[in-house]
């Protein structure tokens, strides 16, 4: 064992004492015999006492140094161990101090273990919370409606791409920003803030609100609901914006449809009723007048029947419940049948009606009655809007490359203005200048488009020039002979 500071100090003391005793003994030896005999025992005893005391303190210092070194090593061991500390060996001089240190270190180790366990639990909770947040964000992104989630401080907590697009803000960097800095619509911002301040955790708030998106006006059904925490306090607001623009348009279209149908039904019914009342009142005394009334009633009845049939056919096709009887159909035969049926109307206006079909033999796989109805509507319109002495020509063209056949209905009629072209196939649409020329419901061309495109997967087209006539055509695929 090396010599510590206390041992070094004691050795120095002993050396000093011995050095002091040597001259004293020398002086005693040079004195008188009597004095030498009297003081010699005392001097030796003093020197021996000093040496004994030095040796005693040397031993005690060595033990103290050993205990201090052991305590220092024990305390330092806590920095190098992950497990519980080693037990401090009790010493007589530092037994109380060692016990206190050991107890304190044990308590500290227990506290460290508790904090480590809490840290691990918190790490698990953080990972779970992060996974739940990612799951919630994935759900939000899958929702087509715009969704905003704000916290108790009216700051954005979550949002989806639909909300960013509808409200025109960048999703990256928007989180934890005040809602009034992100959303530019002051009305919507006020709705969110008012909902949070109201603090109603039970009822939801529904508001219809219009927003401009990409230069177009969109109408939204806005639903706002408060979020509560474990203390039943308002922790935020969920705002859902459901775009009802299309629903509004459909509702308006339904209203227009009902209004138009009512008007179209009322017109022939009014004529029928008027002429029937005149017949009942005896206002047709001769047979010629009665025959005229009968013809008018019959014509209006046929018009009413066609209107009802067109409405029903269009509704069935749009709803997908129409029954389609597909078969292999020779299109030239259908064209000839329509020409034969419409010849009387053409002759009545002195209109030349003819047809020209391809010499090639081909068939289409289609519902014959529907194709007949579509072609009949096109030829009927051509005769209706062609002045007397005009011409209506129907031809078919086969395209071997695309395996399609096209039917063209050409007329020398009044033509269609350019501004009316995009609306020709809409329900109940009629060119304003044509309403005085002939009666109509505005459903014929819409039915043609549904029959050709919706039911048979074909294509309808039109070209026209005012005063020169029009060409309405439809294209269908040629059958390969198999169903």
Short mmCIF file of C-alpha atoms in Angstrom, two decimals:
data_model
loop_
_atom_site.label_atom_id
_atom_site.label_comp_id
_atom_site.label_asym_id
_atom_site.label_seq_id
_atom_site.Cartn_x
_atom_site.Cartn_y
_atom_site.Cartn_z
CA UNK A 1 0.00 0.00 0.00
CA UNK A 2 1.40 3.42 -0.86
CA UNK A 3 1.92 6.17 1.68
CA UNK A 4 -0.89 8.68 1.77
CA UNK A 5 -0.78 12.33 2.78
CA UNK A 6 -1.59 11.58 6.44
CA UNK A 7 1.14 8.93 6.68
CA UNK A 8 3.66 11.32 5.13
CA UNK A 9 2.73 13.98 7.65
CA UNK A 10 3.19 11.57 10.58
CA UNK A 11 6.57 10.39 9.30
CA UNK A 12 7.69 13.99 9.11
CA UNK A 13 6.58 14.48 12.71
CA UNK A 14 8.51 11.40 13.86
CA UNK A 15 11.62 12.46 12.04
CA UNK A 16 11.39 15.91 13.60
CA UNK A 17 10.87 14.42 17.08
CA UNK A 18 13.80 12.08 16.71
CA UNK A 19 15.97 14.92 15.47
CA UNK A 20 15.02 16.96 18.53
CA UNK A 21 15.68 14.08 20.93
CA UNK A 22 19.21 13.36 19.73
CA UNK A 23 20.71 16.75 20.86
CA UNK A 24 18.82 16.46 24.12
CA UNK A 25 20.35 13.08 24.85
CA UNK A 26 23.76 14.42 23.84
CA UNK A 27 23.48 17.28 26.22
CA UNK A 28 22.46 14.90 28.95
CA UNK A 29 25.52 12.77 28.33
CA UNK A 30 27.85 15.75 28.60
CA UNK A 31 26.34 16.88 31.94
CA UNK A 32 27.09 15.74 35.32
CA UNK A 33 26.81 12.15 36.30
CA UNK A 34 24.00 12.90 38.69
CA UNK A 35 21.94 14.72 36.15
CA UNK A 36 22.57 12.00 33.58
CA UNK A 37 21.38 9.39 35.92
CA UNK A 38 18.31 11.41 36.88
CA UNK A 39 17.08 12.49 33.41
CA UNK A 40 18.08 9.57 31.27
CA UNK A 41 15.01 7.45 31.95
CA UNK A 42 12.68 10.35 31.35
CA UNK A 43 14.37 11.31 28.12
CA UNK A 44 14.23 7.78 26.81
CA UNK A 45 10.62 7.48 27.89
CA UNK A 46 9.75 10.72 26.08
CA UNK A 47 11.46 9.66 22.91
CA UNK A 48 9.77 6.28 23.00
CA UNK A 49 6.43 7.99 23.68
CA UNK A 50 6.86 10.26 20.75
CA UNK A 51 7.78 7.32 18.55
CA UNK A 52 4.82 5.28 19.83
CA UNK A 53 2.43 8.18 19.25
CA UNK A 54 3.80 8.61 15.76
CA UNK A 55 3.39 4.94 15.01
CA UNK A 56 -0.20 5.07 16.36
CA UNK A 57 -1.14 8.03 14.22
CA UNK A 58 0.63 6.41 11.28
CA UNK A 59 -1.59 3.34 11.65
CA UNK A 60 -4.77 5.42 12.11
CA UNK A 61 -3.91 7.58 9.07
CA UNK A 62 -3.34 4.51 6.96
CA UNK A 63 -6.78 3.14 7.93
CA UNK A 64 -8.38 6.54 7.29
CA UNK A 65 -6.76 6.79 3.89
CA UNK A 66 -7.94 3.27 3.04
CA UNK A 67 -11.53 4.01 4.08
CA UNK A 68 -11.58 7.34 2.23
CA UNK A 69 -10.19 5.64 -0.89
CA UNK A 70 -12.81 2.89 -0.58
CA UNK A 71 -15.64 5.43 -0.21
CA UNK A 72 -14.39 7.41 -3.21
CA UNK A 73 -14.22 4.24 -5.31
CA UNK A 74 -17.73 3.26 -4.12
CA UNK A 75 -19.24 6.62 -5.12
CA UNK A 76 -17.45 6.61 -8.47
CA UNK A 77 -18.81 3.14 -9.17
CA UNK A 78 -22.29 4.65 -9.63
CA UNK A 79 -21.13 6.40 -12.78
CA UNK A 80 -19.92 3.16 -14.32
CA UNK A 81 -22.82 0.83 -13.48
CA UNK A 82 -26.31 0.41 -14.99
CA UNK A 83 -27.49 -2.03 -12.34
CA UNK A 84 -27.91 -1.59 -8.60
CA UNK A 85 -24.79 -0.32 -6.74
CA UNK A 86 -22.45 -2.66 -4.88
CA UNK A 87 -22.85 -2.72 -1.16
CA UNK A 88 -20.48 -0.39 0.67
CA UNK A 89 -18.47 -2.40 3.28
CA UNK A 90 -19.09 -0.82 6.70
CA UNK A 91 -16.10 0.60 8.55
CA UNK A 92 -15.81 1.60 12.10
CA UNK A 93 -14.96 5.19 11.30
CA UNK A 94 -17.33 5.73 8.35
CA UNK A 95 -20.05 3.21 9.13
CA UNK A 96 -22.79 5.85 9.54
CA UNK A 97 -21.59 7.82 6.54
CA UNK A 98 -21.38 4.67 4.38
CA UNK A 99 -24.90 3.60 5.38
CA UNK A 100 -26.27 7.04 4.54
CA UNK A 101 -24.51 7.03 1.17
CA UNK A 102 -25.69 3.50 0.45
CA UNK A 103 -29.30 4.39 1.30
CA UNK A 104 -29.19 7.57 -0.76
CA UNK A 105 -27.67 5.76 -3.70
CA UNK A 106 -30.29 3.00 -3.52
CA UNK A 107 -33.08 5.56 -3.51
CA UNK A 108 -31.44 7.39 -6.37
CA UNK A 109 -31.13 4.13 -8.33
CA UNK A 110 -34.82 3.37 -7.78
CA UNK A 111 -35.72 6.86 -8.97
CA UNK A 112 -33.54 6.41 -12.04
CA UNK A 113 -35.27 3.11 -12.80
CA UNK A 114 -38.69 4.78 -12.44
CA UNK A 115 -37.69 7.65 -14.73
CA UNK A 116 -36.27 5.19 -17.27
CA UNK A 117 -39.49 3.20 -17.21
CA UNK A 118 -41.56 6.38 -17.59
CA UNK A 119 -39.34 7.48 -20.49
CA UNK A 120 -39.91 4.17 -22.25
CA UNK A 121 -43.66 4.42 -21.71
CA UNK A 122 -43.64 7.96 -23.06
CA UNK A 123 -41.65 6.83 -26.11
CA UNK A 124 -44.23 4.11 -26.74
CA UNK A 125 -47.06 6.61 -26.31
CA UNK A 126 -45.36 9.01 -28.72
CA UNK A 127 -44.99 6.26 -31.32
CA UNK A 128 -48.62 5.19 -30.86
CA UNK A 129 -49.79 8.80 -31.08
CA UNK A 130 -47.71 9.37 -34.19
CA UNK A 131 -49.16 6.21 -35.78
CA UNK A 132 -52.70 7.31 -34.89
CA UNK A 133 -52.03 10.75 -36.34
CA UNK A 134 -50.74 9.25 -39.57
CA UNK A 135 -53.78 6.96 -39.69
CA UNK A 136 -56.11 9.92 -39.14
CA UNK A 137 -54.34 11.90 -41.85
CA UNK A 138 -54.66 8.95 -44.24
CA UNK A 139 -58.39 8.80 -43.50
CA UNK A 140 -58.71 12.55 -44.08
CA UNK A 141 -56.90 12.29 -47.41
CA UNK A 142 -59.25 9.51 -48.52
CA UNK A 143 -62.30 11.72 -47.95
CA UNK A 144 -63.43 13.59 -51.05
CA UNK A 145 -65.01 16.36 -48.98
CA UNK A 146 -62.88 19.22 -47.72
CA UNK A 147 -62.05 18.72 -44.01
CA UNK A 148 -60.46 21.20 -41.58
CA UNK A 149 -59.59 20.48 -37.95
CA UNK A 150 -58.74 23.44 -35.71
CA UNK A 151 -57.62 23.37 -32.07
CA UNK A 152 -58.73 25.34 -29.02
CA UNK A 153 -56.67 28.33 -30.17
CA UNK A 154 -58.26 28.47 -33.66
CA UNK A 155 -55.07 27.12 -35.20
CA UNK A 156 -55.07 24.54 -37.96
CA UNK A 157 -54.36 21.05 -36.58
CA UNK A 158 -55.16 18.91 -39.63
CA UNK A 159 -56.52 19.28 -43.17
CA UNK A 160 -56.73 17.27 -46.38
CA UNK A 161 -55.85 18.06 -49.98
CA UNK A 162 -59.50 18.70 -50.83
CA UNK A 163 -59.61 21.49 -48.25
CA UNK A 164 -56.34 22.96 -49.52
CA UNK A 165 -57.71 22.99 -53.06
CA UNK A 166 -61.11 24.39 -52.17
CA UNK A 167 -59.79 27.07 -49.81
CA UNK A 168 -56.64 27.82 -51.84
CA UNK A 169 -53.82 27.33 -49.34
CA UNK A 170 -50.64 25.28 -49.24
CA UNK A 171 -50.99 22.25 -46.99
CA UNK A 172 -47.27 22.10 -46.22
CA UNK A 173 -46.47 24.59 -43.51
CA UNK A 174 -50.11 25.41 -42.76
CA UNK A 175 -50.32 23.33 -39.60
CA UNK A 176 -50.38 25.25 -36.31
CA UNK A 177 -51.07 28.48 -38.19
CA UNK A 178 -54.06 30.67 -37.20
CA UNK A 179 -57.11 29.83 -39.29
CA UNK A 180 -57.61 33.45 -40.36
CA UNK A 181 -54.11 33.46 -41.91
CA UNK A 182 -54.85 30.35 -43.97
CA UNK A 183 -58.49 30.68 -45.01
CA UNK A 184 -59.18 33.81 -47.01
CA UNK A 185 -62.94 33.59 -46.73
CA UNK A 186 -63.94 35.74 -43.71
CA UNK A 187 -67.39 34.18 -43.46
CA UNK A 188 -66.00 30.67 -43.06
CA UNK A 189 -63.41 31.88 -40.52
CA UNK A 190 -66.16 33.51 -38.49
CA UNK A 191 -68.22 30.29 -38.60
CA UNK A 192 -65.31 28.30 -37.18
CA UNK A 193 -64.61 30.79 -34.41
CA UNK A 194 -68.28 31.19 -33.48
CA UNK A 195 -68.69 27.43 -33.29
CA UNK A 196 -65.74 27.07 -30.93
CA UNK A 197 -66.91 29.93 -28.73
CA UNK A 198 -70.44 28.48 -28.56
CA UNK A 199 -68.94 25.29 -27.13
CA UNK A 200 -71.87 23.04 -28.06
CA UNK A 201 -70.49 19.50 -27.95
CA UNK A 202 -73.84 17.88 -28.81
CA UNK A 203 -75.38 19.59 -31.82
CA UNK A 204 -73.79 20.13 -35.19
CA UNK A 205 -74.13 23.28 -37.22
CA UNK A 206 -75.11 23.19 -40.91
CA UNK A 207 -74.66 26.19 -43.18
CA UNK A 208 -74.90 26.57 -46.95
CA UNK A 209 -72.06 28.71 -48.21
CA UNK A 210 -70.74 29.68 -51.65
CA UNK A 211 -67.03 29.81 -52.49
CA UNK A 212 -65.14 30.72 -55.63
CA UNK A 213 -62.92 27.84 -56.82
CA UNK A 214 -60.76 28.28 -59.92
CA UNK A 215 -62.89 31.14 -61.13
CA UNK A 216 -66.14 29.20 -60.70
CA UNK A 217 -68.78 29.48 -58.03
CA UNK A 218 -69.20 26.37 -55.89
CA UNK A 219 -71.90 25.86 -53.29
CA UNK A 220 -70.95 23.92 -50.14
CA UNK A 221 -72.93 22.37 -47.35
CA UNK A 222 -70.71 23.30 -44.37
CA UNK A 223 -70.93 21.10 -41.27
CA UNK A 224 -69.22 22.32 -38.08
CA UNK A 225 -68.87 20.25 -34.90
CA UNK A 226 -66.97 20.86 -31.66
CA UNK A 227 -64.35 18.39 -30.43
CA UNK A 228 -64.28 17.63 -26.70
CA UNK A 229 -61.45 16.47 -24.44
CA UNK A 230 -61.54 14.19 -21.38
CA UNK A 231 -62.73 17.10 -19.22
CA UNK A 232 -65.69 17.74 -21.58
CA UNK A 233 -64.10 20.98 -22.69
CA UNK A 234 -63.97 22.26 -26.25
CA UNK A 235 -60.65 21.18 -27.75
CA UNK A 236 -61.28 22.27 -31.31
CA UNK A 237 -63.66 22.30 -34.28
CA UNK A 238 -64.10 19.94 -37.22
CA UNK A 239 -65.30 21.68 -40.39
CA UNK A 240 -66.52 19.60 -43.36
CA UNK A 241 -67.32 21.24 -46.70
CA UNK A 242 -69.44 19.05 -48.99
CA UNK A 243 -69.68 20.37 -52.54
CA UNK A 244 -73.37 20.40 -53.49
CA UNK A 245 -72.94 22.41 -56.67
CA UNK A 246 -73.82 19.45 -58.87
CA UNK A 247 -76.73 18.53 -56.63
CA UNK A 248 -78.04 22.08 -56.90
CA UNK A 249 -77.71 21.95 -60.67
CA UNK A 250 -79.54 18.63 -60.81
CA UNK A 251 -82.26 20.01 -58.59
CA UNK A 252 -82.64 23.02 -60.86
CA UNK A 253 -82.66 20.73 -63.89
CA UNK A 254 -85.40 18.64 -62.29
CA UNK A 255 -87.41 21.77 -61.61
CA UNK A 256 -86.89 22.93 -65.18
CA UNK A 257 -87.78 19.46 -66.43
CA UNK A 258 -91.03 19.38 -64.49
CA UNK A 259 -91.86 22.91 -65.65
CA UNK A 260 -91.09 22.09 -69.27
CA UNK A 261 -92.98 18.81 -69.20
CA UNK A 262 -95.96 20.53 -67.61
CA UNK A 263 -95.91 23.16 -70.34
CA UNK A 264 -95.50 20.63 -73.13
CA UNK A 265 -98.30 18.47 -71.76
CA UNK A 266 -100.59 21.40 -71.18
CA UNK A 267 -100.37 22.67 -74.76
CA UNK A 268 -101.80 19.61 -76.57
CA UNK A 269 -104.21 18.92 -73.75
CA UNK A 270 -105.54 22.46 -73.99
CA UNK A 271 -106.06 22.05 -77.74
CA UNK A 272 -107.79 18.70 -77.29
CA UNK A 273 -109.99 20.10 -74.56
CA UNK A 274 -110.90 23.18 -76.59
CA UNK A 275 -111.92 21.23 -79.69
CA UNK A 276 -113.81 18.62 -77.69
CA UNK A 277 -115.77 21.40 -75.97
CA UNK A 278 -116.60 22.92 -79.34
CA UNK A 279 -117.83 19.57 -80.58
CA UNK A 280 -119.92 19.10 -77.44
CA UNK A 281 -121.37 22.60 -77.74
CA UNK A 282 -122.39 21.93 -81.36
CA UNK A 283 -120.04 24.52 -82.87
CA UNK A 284 -119.25 22.13 -85.72
CA UNK A 285 -122.63 21.89 -87.58
CA UNK A 286 -121.30 20.33 -90.79
CA UNK A 287 -119.29 17.19 -91.41
CA UNK A 288 -116.34 19.06 -92.91
CA UNK A 289 -115.86 21.14 -89.75
CA UNK A 290 -116.20 18.11 -87.54
CA UNK A 291 -113.63 16.23 -89.63
CA UNK A 292 -111.23 19.17 -89.25
CA UNK A 293 -111.73 19.13 -85.49
CA UNK A 294 -111.23 15.36 -85.38
CA UNK A 295 -107.96 15.65 -87.31
CA UNK A 296 -106.70 18.37 -84.97
CA UNK A 297 -107.62 16.29 -81.93
CA UNK A 298 -105.94 13.24 -83.44
CA UNK A 299 -102.78 15.22 -84.25
CA UNK A 300 -102.57 16.67 -80.75
CA UNK A 301 -103.19 13.23 -79.28
CA UNK A 302 -100.34 11.78 -81.35
CA UNK A 303 -98.12 14.66 -80.27
CA UNK A 304 -98.99 14.02 -76.63
CA UNK A 305 -98.31 10.31 -77.05
CA UNK A 306 -94.89 10.97 -78.64
CA UNK A 307 -94.01 13.37 -75.82
CA UNK A 308 -94.88 10.81 -73.16
CA UNK A 309 -93.00 8.06 -75.01
CA UNK A 310 -89.90 10.24 -75.35
CA UNK A 311 -89.96 11.22 -71.68
CA UNK A 312 -90.35 7.62 -70.58
CA UNK A 313 -87.59 6.40 -72.91
CA UNK A 314 -85.16 9.08 -71.77
CA UNK A 315 -85.92 8.42 -68.10
CA UNK A 316 -85.45 4.68 -68.55
CA UNK A 317 -82.15 5.13 -70.33
CA UNK A 318 -80.82 7.63 -67.76
CA UNK A 319 -81.87 5.43 -64.85
CA UNK A 320 -80.38 2.32 -66.46
CA UNK A 321 -83.61 0.29 -66.31
CA UNK A 322 -84.38 0.30 -70.02
CA UNK A 323 -84.75 -3.15 -71.54
CA UNK A 324 -82.50 -3.57 -74.55
CA UNK A 325 -83.27 -6.29 -77.08
CA UNK A 326 -80.03 -6.57 -79.03
CA UNK A 327 -79.90 -8.48 -82.28
CA UNK A 328 -78.01 -8.47 -85.54
CA UNK A 329 -79.68 -5.73 -87.58
CA UNK A 330 -79.23 -4.87 -91.26
CA UNK A 331 -79.05 -1.09 -91.08
CA UNK A 332 -80.04 -0.46 -94.75
CA UNK A 333 -83.34 -2.18 -94.06
CA UNK A 334 -84.00 0.15 -91.11
CA UNK A 335 -83.15 3.17 -93.26
CA UNK A 336 -85.55 2.07 -95.98
CA UNK A 337 -88.32 1.45 -93.45
CA UNK A 338 -87.94 4.97 -92.02
CA UNK A 339 -87.95 6.52 -95.51
CA UNK A 340 -91.16 4.70 -96.38
CA UNK A 341 -92.85 5.85 -93.16
CA UNK A 342 -91.82 9.51 -93.59
CA UNK A 343 -92.66 9.82 -97.33
CA UNK A 344 -96.23 11.06 -96.72
CA UNK A 345 -94.98 13.96 -94.57
CA UNK A 346 -92.34 14.81 -97.17
CA UNK A 347 -94.86 14.80 -100.00
CA UNK A 348 -97.18 17.05 -98.01
CA UNK A 349 -94.45 19.73 -98.11
CA UNK A 350 -93.26 18.83 -101.59
CA UNK A 351 -89.91 17.74 -100.17
CA UNK A 352 -87.75 15.25 -102.02
CA UNK A 353 -86.84 12.43 -99.64
CA UNK A 354 -84.42 9.75 -100.81
CA UNK A 355 -81.73 7.45 -99.52
CA UNK A 356 -78.49 5.87 -100.62
CA UNK A 357 -76.94 2.92 -98.85
CA UNK A 358 -73.60 1.21 -99.18
CA UNK A 359 -73.54 -1.80 -101.54
CA UNK A 360 -71.55 -3.75 -98.94
CA UNK A 361 -73.42 -6.15 -96.72
CA UNK A 362 -73.01 -5.35 -93.05
CA UNK A 363 -74.92 -5.59 -89.79
CA UNK A 364 -74.94 -3.88 -86.44
CA UNK A 365 -75.57 -5.52 -83.10
CA UNK A 366 -78.24 -3.24 -81.64
CA UNK A 367 -81.81 -2.78 -80.49
CA UNK A 368 -83.68 -2.40 -83.77
CA UNK A 369 -86.61 -0.43 -82.34
CA UNK A 370 -84.30 2.09 -80.68
CA UNK A 371 -82.21 2.62 -83.83
CA UNK A 372 -85.43 3.00 -85.79
CA UNK A 373 -86.66 5.61 -83.26
CA UNK A 374 -83.38 7.57 -83.43
CA UNK A 375 -83.35 7.66 -87.24
CA UNK A 376 -87.05 8.51 -87.34
CA UNK A 377 -86.43 11.52 -85.07
CA UNK A 378 -83.59 12.79 -87.26
CA UNK A 379 -85.53 12.43 -90.53
CA UNK A 380 -88.64 13.95 -88.92
CA UNK A 381 -86.66 17.00 -87.77
CA UNK A 382 -85.10 17.39 -91.20
CA UNK A 383 -88.54 17.44 -92.86
CA UNK A 384 -89.96 19.70 -90.16
CA UNK A 385 -87.34 22.44 -90.57
CA UNK A 386 -86.92 22.23 -94.36
CA UNK A 387 -89.08 24.66 -96.34
CA UNK A 388 -91.43 23.42 -99.07
CA UNK A 389 -89.67 22.28 -102.21
CA UNK A 390 -86.53 21.34 -100.31
CA UNK A 391 -84.62 18.11 -100.16
CA UNK A 392 -83.73 15.55 -97.48
CA UNK A 393 -81.16 12.87 -98.26
CA UNK A 394 -80.14 9.88 -96.11
CA UNK A 395 -76.95 7.93 -96.84
CA UNK A 396 -74.80 5.36 -95.11
CA UNK A 397 -71.02 5.13 -95.25
CA UNK A 398 -68.92 2.14 -94.17
CA UNK A 399 -65.40 2.55 -92.77
CA UNK A 400 -63.56 -0.75 -93.11
CA UNK A 401 -60.55 0.53 -91.20
CA UNK A 402 -62.47 1.46 -88.04
CA UNK A 403 -65.19 -1.16 -88.63
CA UNK A 404 -67.95 1.43 -88.23
CA UNK A 405 -70.96 2.59 -90.24
CA UNK A 406 -72.20 6.20 -90.32
CA UNK A 407 -75.72 7.34 -91.17
CA UNK A 408 -76.02 10.93 -92.44
CA UNK A 409 -79.28 12.86 -92.65
CA UNK A 410 -78.75 15.90 -94.91
CA UNK A 411 -81.33 18.61 -95.44
CA UNK A 412 -81.57 21.93 -97.25
CA UNK A 413 -83.38 23.54 -94.34
CA UNK A 414 -82.94 26.71 -92.32
CA UNK A 415 -79.81 25.55 -90.51
CA UNK A 416 -78.75 26.05 -86.89
CA UNK A 417 -77.06 29.20 -85.52
CA UNK A 418 -73.56 28.72 -84.13
CA UNK A 419 -74.56 29.82 -80.61
CA UNK A 420 -77.22 27.10 -80.49
CA UNK A 421 -74.96 24.22 -81.55
CA UNK A 422 -73.66 23.32 -78.03
CA UNK A 423 -77.23 23.04 -76.70
CA UNK A 424 -78.95 21.08 -79.47
CA UNK A 425 -78.97 17.77 -77.60
CA UNK A 426 -80.12 19.15 -74.24
CA UNK A 427 -83.56 18.32 -72.89
CA UNK A 428 -86.35 20.64 -73.99
CA UNK A 429 -83.94 22.89 -75.83
CA UNK A 430 -85.31 24.45 -78.98
CA UNK A 431 -83.72 27.08 -81.20
CA UNK A 432 -85.58 30.33 -80.58
CA UNK A 433 -85.99 31.10 -84.30
CA UNK A 434 -87.41 27.63 -84.97
CA UNK A 435 -90.25 27.68 -82.46
CA UNK A 436 -92.55 29.51 -84.86
CA UNK A 437 -91.74 27.18 -87.75
CA UNK A 438 -92.94 23.92 -86.22
CA UNK A 439 -94.17 22.40 -83.00
CA UNK A 440 -91.83 20.33 -80.91
CA UNK A 441 -90.93 19.20 -77.41
CA UNK A 442 -87.14 19.57 -77.49
CA UNK A 443 -86.73 15.92 -76.50
CA UNK A 444 -86.16 14.26 -79.89
CA UNK A 445 -82.44 15.03 -80.26
CA UNK A 446 -81.78 14.29 -76.60
CA UNK A 447 -83.35 10.87 -77.08
CA UNK A 448 -81.22 10.29 -80.20
CA UNK A 449 -78.04 11.06 -78.25
CA UNK A 450 -79.01 8.68 -75.44
CA UNK A 451 -79.91 5.86 -77.82
CA UNK A 452 -76.73 6.14 -79.88
CA UNK A 453 -74.14 7.05 -77.24
CA UNK A 454 -75.49 5.82 -73.89
CA UNK A 455 -77.09 2.58 -75.04
CA UNK A 456 -75.04 1.57 -78.09
CA UNK A 457 -71.67 3.24 -77.46
CA UNK A 458 -71.77 5.18 -80.74
CA UNK A 459 -71.23 8.82 -81.59
CA UNK A 460 -73.61 11.62 -82.65
CA UNK A 461 -72.42 14.63 -84.65
CA UNK A 462 -73.90 17.66 -86.40
CA UNK A 463 -72.74 20.29 -88.88
CA UNK A 464 -74.88 23.18 -89.99
CA UNK A 465 -74.91 26.55 -91.69
CA UNK A 466 -77.74 29.05 -91.35
CA UNK A 467 -79.79 29.19 -94.56
CA UNK A 468 -77.95 26.27 -96.15
CA UNK A 469 -79.11 23.28 -94.18
CA UNK A 470 -77.79 20.78 -91.65
CA UNK A 471 -76.29 17.30 -91.49
CA UNK A 472 -77.06 15.14 -88.47
CA UNK A 473 -75.20 11.84 -88.28
CA UNK A 474 -74.53 8.94 -85.98
CA UNK A 475 -71.83 6.28 -86.07
CA UNK A 476 -72.13 2.71 -84.78
CA UNK A 477 -69.71 -0.24 -84.74
CA UNK A 478 -70.22 -2.98 -87.29
CA UNK A 479 -71.07 -6.39 -85.88
CA UNK A 480 -68.59 -9.21 -86.40
CA UNK A 481 -71.42 -11.71 -86.55
CA UNK A 482 -71.16 -12.85 -82.93
CA UNK A 483 -73.36 -11.77 -80.05
#
